[in-house]
Amino acid sequence: MLGETMATGTPTLYVLPGSHPCAAVEVALGLKGVDYRRVDLLPMSQMLIGPLRYGGSTVPGMRLDGERLVGSRAIMRRLDTLVPEPPLLPAPDEPTYAGVLEAERWGDDVFQAVPRRLIDVAFLRRPAAMLSYTGEAKLPLPVGLMRPALPLTARLMAIKNKARDEVAREDLAALPAQLDRVDGWIAEGLLGGEQPNAADLQIGSTIRLLMSIGDVAPLIAQRPAARLTRYFPAMVGEVPPGVLPAEWLPTPARA
Ligand SMILES: N[C@@H](CCC(=O)N[C@@H](CS)C(=O)NCC(=O)O)C(=O)O
């Protein structure tokens, strides 16, 4: 159902299978009861298609009548003006307003890239794992045709995201402190409420993707941060345990 402040048409959301900021926006659309058309893009094709369809080269992107929106935060802001209830941010005069905005910014600018790089490095080692993330996506190519292209796609994605072994090792070393920060925000009440805010969706979608990496999930599972995944449908896709070298992983005590 579309709200009254809505333009007339059904929005179109452009996504990549498995993309966590896309999952965040899809949950927000669902919370607000906005019907939308989803277009599943093939990895890397968004660089060609995105500029034409929604004016950007990353996903999520959205077309809303003539309006073009790029980026999960921009789409979240627009959804709040389109359909104000339930709001994705506290009211500006509430004490948590600035904190939620800052958590959302960090979730987008810093934390979002972590599972992207870790998964890219894992796909370089196990390209076939990429297919598990396609789930029910309506892709323009049958899976059988995609299979031979997986190793090259994995390489291109890793180059695009600057994902290399040493960067993945740094990401894993930094992860416990990042999870402490998320747990701290939950303890403060900025995150983890009954109704998710924009920061819950931004950070929760990243936690959910991180937990699809078999070697990383045990570092998170016992933490409050793991509960942020409850706003989302079950994750489709998995990198099996053992793909990332054991010596890269922080010891559970430090995680
Ligand atoms: N931080 C932005 C960018 C999102 C982003 O980088 N999305 C990835 C997929 S998770 C993407 O489009 N990757 C393809 C590329 O960078 O070419 C947002 O939240 O919208």
Coordinates of C-alpha atoms and ligand atoms in Angstrom, one line a residue:
M1 CA 0.0 0.0 0.0
L2 CA 1.4 3.4 -0.9
G3 CA 1.1 6.4 1.4
E4 CA -0.6 9.6 0.5
T5 CA 2.7 11.5 0.1
M6 CA 3.7 8.9 -2.5
A7 CA 4.1 9.7 -6.1
T8 CA 1.7 7.7 -8.3
G9 CA 3.8 4.8 -9.6
T10 CA 5.2 1.7 -8.0
P11 CA 8.9 2.2 -7.1
T12 CA 11.5 0.0 -8.8
L13 CA 14.3 -1.2 -6.5
Y14 CA 17.6 -2.4 -8.2
V15 CA 19.5 -5.0 -6.2
L16 CA 22.3 -7.5 -6.4
P17 CA 21.6 -11.0 -4.9
G18 CA 23.0 -11.2 -1.4
S19 CA 23.6 -7.4 -1.1
H20 CA 23.2 -6.3 2.5
P21 CA 22.3 -2.7 2.0
C22 CA 19.7 -3.9 -0.5
A23 CA 18.3 -6.3 2.2
A24 CA 18.1 -3.3 4.6
V25 CA 16.1 -1.3 2.2
E26 CA 13.8 -4.2 1.4
V27 CA 13.0 -4.6 5.1
A28 CA 12.3 -0.8 5.3
L29 CA 9.9 -1.0 2.3
G30 CA 8.1 -3.9 4.0
L31 CA 7.8 -2.1 7.3
K32 CA 6.2 0.9 5.6
G33 CA 4.0 -1.3 3.5
V34 CA 5.3 0.1 0.2
D35 CA 4.8 -2.2 -2.8
Y36 CA 7.7 -2.3 -5.1
R37 CA 9.1 -4.0 -8.2
R38 CA 12.5 -5.6 -7.6
V39 CA 15.0 -5.9 -10.4
D40 CA 17.8 -8.4 -9.7
L41 CA 21.1 -7.4 -11.4
L42 CA 24.0 -9.7 -12.2
P43 CA 27.2 -8.9 -10.2
M44 CA 29.2 -6.1 -12.0
S45 CA 26.3 -5.4 -14.5
Q46 CA 25.1 -2.6 -12.2
M47 CA 28.1 -0.6 -13.3
L48 CA 26.5 -0.4 -16.8
I49 CA 22.8 -0.6 -16.0
G50 CA 22.8 1.6 -12.9
P51 CA 23.8 4.9 -14.4
L52 CA 21.0 4.5 -17.0
R53 CA 18.2 3.3 -14.8
Y54 CA 18.8 5.0 -11.4
G55 CA 21.8 7.3 -11.8
G56 CA 24.4 5.4 -9.9
S57 CA 26.8 2.4 -10.2
T58 CA 26.2 0.7 -6.8
V59 CA 23.1 -1.0 -5.4
P60 CA 20.6 -0.3 -3.9
G61 CA 19.2 2.1 -6.4
M62 CA 15.6 3.2 -6.8
R63 CA 13.3 4.7 -9.4
L64 CA 10.3 6.5 -8.1
D65 CA 8.4 7.9 -11.0
G66 CA 11.0 10.2 -12.5
E67 CA 13.0 10.4 -9.4
R68 CA 16.3 8.5 -9.2
L69 CA 17.8 7.5 -5.8
V70 CA 21.2 5.9 -5.1
G71 CA 22.4 4.5 -1.8
S72 CA 20.7 2.9 1.1
R73 CA 20.8 6.0 3.3
A74 CA 19.3 8.2 0.7
I75 CA 16.6 5.7 0.0
M76 CA 15.8 5.4 3.7
R77 CA 15.5 9.2 4.1
R78 CA 13.2 9.3 1.0
L79 CA 11.0 6.4 2.4
D80 CA 10.5 8.4 5.6
T81 CA 9.1 11.3 3.6
L82 CA 7.1 9.0 1.3
V83 CA 5.4 7.1 4.1
P84 CA 6.2 8.6 7.5
E85 CA 4.9 5.7 9.6
P86 CA 6.7 3.8 11.1
P87 CA 9.6 6.3 11.2
L88 CA 13.1 4.9 10.5
L89 CA 14.7 7.6 12.7
P90 CA 13.8 9.0 16.1
A91 CA 12.3 12.5 16.0
P92 CA 15.0 15.2 15.8
D93 CA 14.2 16.4 19.3
E94 CA 14.6 12.9 20.8
P95 CA 17.9 12.3 22.7
T96 CA 18.7 9.3 20.6
Y97 CA 18.4 11.1 17.2
A98 CA 22.0 12.1 16.7
G99 CA 23.3 8.7 18.0
V100 CA 21.1 6.7 15.7
L101 CA 22.2 8.9 12.7
E102 CA 25.9 8.4 13.6
A103 CA 25.4 4.7 14.1
E104 CA 23.8 4.5 10.6
R105 CA 26.6 6.6 9.1
W106 CA 29.3 4.3 10.6
G107 CA 27.3 1.3 9.5
D108 CA 27.3 2.5 5.9
D109 CA 30.7 4.2 5.7
V110 CA 32.8 1.8 7.7
F111 CA 31.1 -1.5 8.7
Q112 CA 29.3 -2.2 5.5
A113 CA 32.5 -2.9 3.6
V114 CA 33.8 -5.5 6.0
P115 CA 31.7 -8.5 4.9
R116 CA 32.0 -7.4 1.3
R117 CA 35.8 -7.7 1.4
L118 CA 35.7 -10.9 3.5
I119 CA 33.3 -12.5 1.1
D120 CA 35.2 -11.4 -2.0
V121 CA 38.4 -13.0 -0.6
A122 CA 36.4 -16.1 0.3
F123 CA 34.9 -16.2 -3.3
L124 CA 38.5 -16.1 -4.7
R125 CA 39.2 -19.3 -2.8
R126 CA 35.7 -20.9 -3.4
P127 CA 34.0 -19.2 -6.4
A128 CA 31.2 -21.7 -6.4
A129 CA 30.0 -20.4 -3.1
M130 CA 28.8 -17.3 -4.9
L131 CA 25.9 -19.2 -6.5
S132 CA 24.4 -20.0 -3.1
Y133 CA 23.7 -16.2 -2.6
T134 CA 21.6 -16.0 -5.8
G135 CA 18.7 -17.8 -4.0
E136 CA 15.4 -16.9 -5.6
A137 CA 16.7 -14.0 -7.6
K138 CA 15.3 -13.6 -11.1
L139 CA 18.6 -13.3 -12.9
P140 CA 18.8 -12.8 -16.7
L141 CA 21.1 -15.9 -17.0
P142 CA 20.6 -19.5 -16.0
V143 CA 22.9 -20.7 -13.2
G144 CA 24.6 -23.2 -15.6
L145 CA 25.7 -20.4 -17.8
M146 CA 27.0 -18.4 -14.9
R147 CA 29.2 -21.1 -13.4
P148 CA 32.1 -20.8 -15.8
A149 CA 32.2 -17.0 -15.2
L150 CA 32.4 -17.3 -11.4
P151 CA 36.2 -17.2 -11.0
L152 CA 36.6 -14.2 -13.2
T153 CA 33.6 -12.5 -11.5
A154 CA 35.2 -13.1 -8.2
R155 CA 38.4 -11.6 -9.4
L156 CA 36.7 -8.5 -10.7
M157 CA 34.7 -8.0 -7.6
A158 CA 37.8 -8.3 -5.4
I159 CA 39.6 -5.7 -7.5
K160 CA 36.6 -3.4 -7.4
N161 CA 36.3 -3.7 -3.6
K162 CA 40.1 -3.6 -3.0
A163 CA 39.7 -7.0 -1.3
R164 CA 43.0 -8.8 -0.8
D165 CA 44.3 -11.3 1.7
E166 CA 46.1 -8.8 3.9
V167 CA 43.1 -6.5 3.9
A168 CA 40.8 -9.4 5.0
R169 CA 43.2 -10.2 7.8
E170 CA 43.1 -6.6 9.0
D171 CA 39.3 -6.7 8.8
L172 CA 39.2 -9.8 10.9
A173 CA 41.6 -8.4 13.5
A174 CA 39.5 -5.2 13.7
L175 CA 36.2 -7.1 13.9
P176 CA 36.1 -7.7 17.7
A177 CA 36.4 -4.0 18.5
Q178 CA 33.7 -3.2 15.9
L179 CA 31.4 -5.8 17.4
D180 CA 32.1 -4.3 20.9
R181 CA 30.9 -0.9 19.5
V182 CA 27.7 -2.5 18.1
D183 CA 27.1 -4.3 21.4
G184 CA 27.6 -1.0 23.2
W185 CA 25.0 0.8 21.1
I186 CA 22.6 -2.0 21.9
A187 CA 23.3 -1.7 25.7
E188 CA 22.7 2.1 25.3
G189 CA 19.4 1.5 23.7
L190 CA 20.4 3.1 20.3
L191 CA 20.0 -0.2 18.6
G192 CA 18.0 -3.4 19.1
G193 CA 14.6 -2.0 19.9
E194 CA 11.4 -3.9 19.1
Q195 CA 10.9 -1.8 15.9
P196 CA 14.1 -1.4 13.9
N197 CA 15.4 2.0 13.1
A198 CA 17.6 2.9 10.1
A199 CA 20.8 2.1 12.0
D200 CA 19.4 -1.3 13.1
L201 CA 18.7 -2.1 9.4
Q202 CA 22.1 -0.8 8.2
I203 CA 24.2 -2.6 10.8
G204 CA 21.9 -5.6 11.2
S205 CA 22.2 -6.4 7.5
T206 CA 25.9 -6.3 7.8
I207 CA 25.9 -8.6 10.8
R208 CA 23.6 -11.0 8.9
L209 CA 25.9 -11.1 5.9
L210 CA 29.0 -11.6 8.2
M211 CA 27.2 -14.5 9.9
S212 CA 26.8 -16.2 6.5
I213 CA 30.6 -16.7 6.4
G214 CA 31.0 -20.0 8.3
D215 CA 34.3 -19.0 9.8
V216 CA 33.1 -15.7 11.0
A217 CA 29.7 -16.7 12.5
P218 CA 31.1 -18.2 15.7
L219 CA 32.8 -14.8 16.5
I220 CA 29.4 -13.2 16.6
A221 CA 26.8 -15.8 17.5
Q222 CA 27.0 -15.3 21.3
R223 CA 27.0 -11.5 21.2
P224 CA 24.0 -9.1 21.5
A225 CA 24.9 -8.0 17.9
A226 CA 23.7 -11.3 16.6
R227 CA 20.1 -10.4 17.6
L228 CA 20.0 -7.6 15.1
T229 CA 19.5 -10.2 12.4
R230 CA 16.0 -10.9 13.7
Y231 CA 14.6 -8.0 11.7
F232 CA 15.5 -9.8 8.5
P233 CA 14.3 -13.0 6.7
A234 CA 16.6 -16.0 6.9
M235 CA 19.8 -15.4 5.1
V236 CA 20.2 -17.1 1.7
G237 CA 23.8 -18.0 0.9
E238 CA 26.8 -19.4 2.7
V239 CA 30.5 -19.6 2.6
P240 CA 31.2 -22.9 4.3
P241 CA 33.5 -23.0 7.3
G242 CA 37.2 -23.7 6.5
V243 CA 37.4 -21.4 3.4
L244 CA 39.2 -18.6 5.4
P245 CA 42.5 -19.8 6.9
A246 CA 42.2 -20.5 10.6
E247 CA 45.3 -18.4 11.4
W248 CA 43.5 -15.3 10.2
L249 CA 40.7 -15.6 12.7
P250 CA 40.8 -13.8 16.1
T251 CA 40.7 -16.3 19.0
P252 CA 37.2 -16.7 20.3
A253 CA 38.3 -15.2 23.6
R254 CA 39.2 -11.9 21.8
A255 CA 36.1 -12.0 19.7
Ligands
LIG1 N1 27.3 2.4 0.8 C1 26.4 2.4 -0.4 C2 27.0 1.6 -1.5 C3 26.5 0.2 -1.6 C4 27.4 -0.8 -2.4 O1 28.6 -0.6 -2.5 N2 26.8 -1.8 -2.8 C5 27.5 -2.9 -3.4 C6 26.7 -4.2 -3.2 S1 26.6 -4.7 -1.5 C7 27.7 -2.7 -4.9 O2 26.8 -2.0 -5.5 N3 28.7 -3.2 -5.4 C8 29.0 -3.2 -6.7 C9 30.0 -2.1 -7.1 O3 30.5 -1.4 -6.2 O4 30.3 -2.0 -8.3 C10 25.0 2.0 0.0 O5 24.7 1.6 1.2 O6 24.1 2.1 -0.8

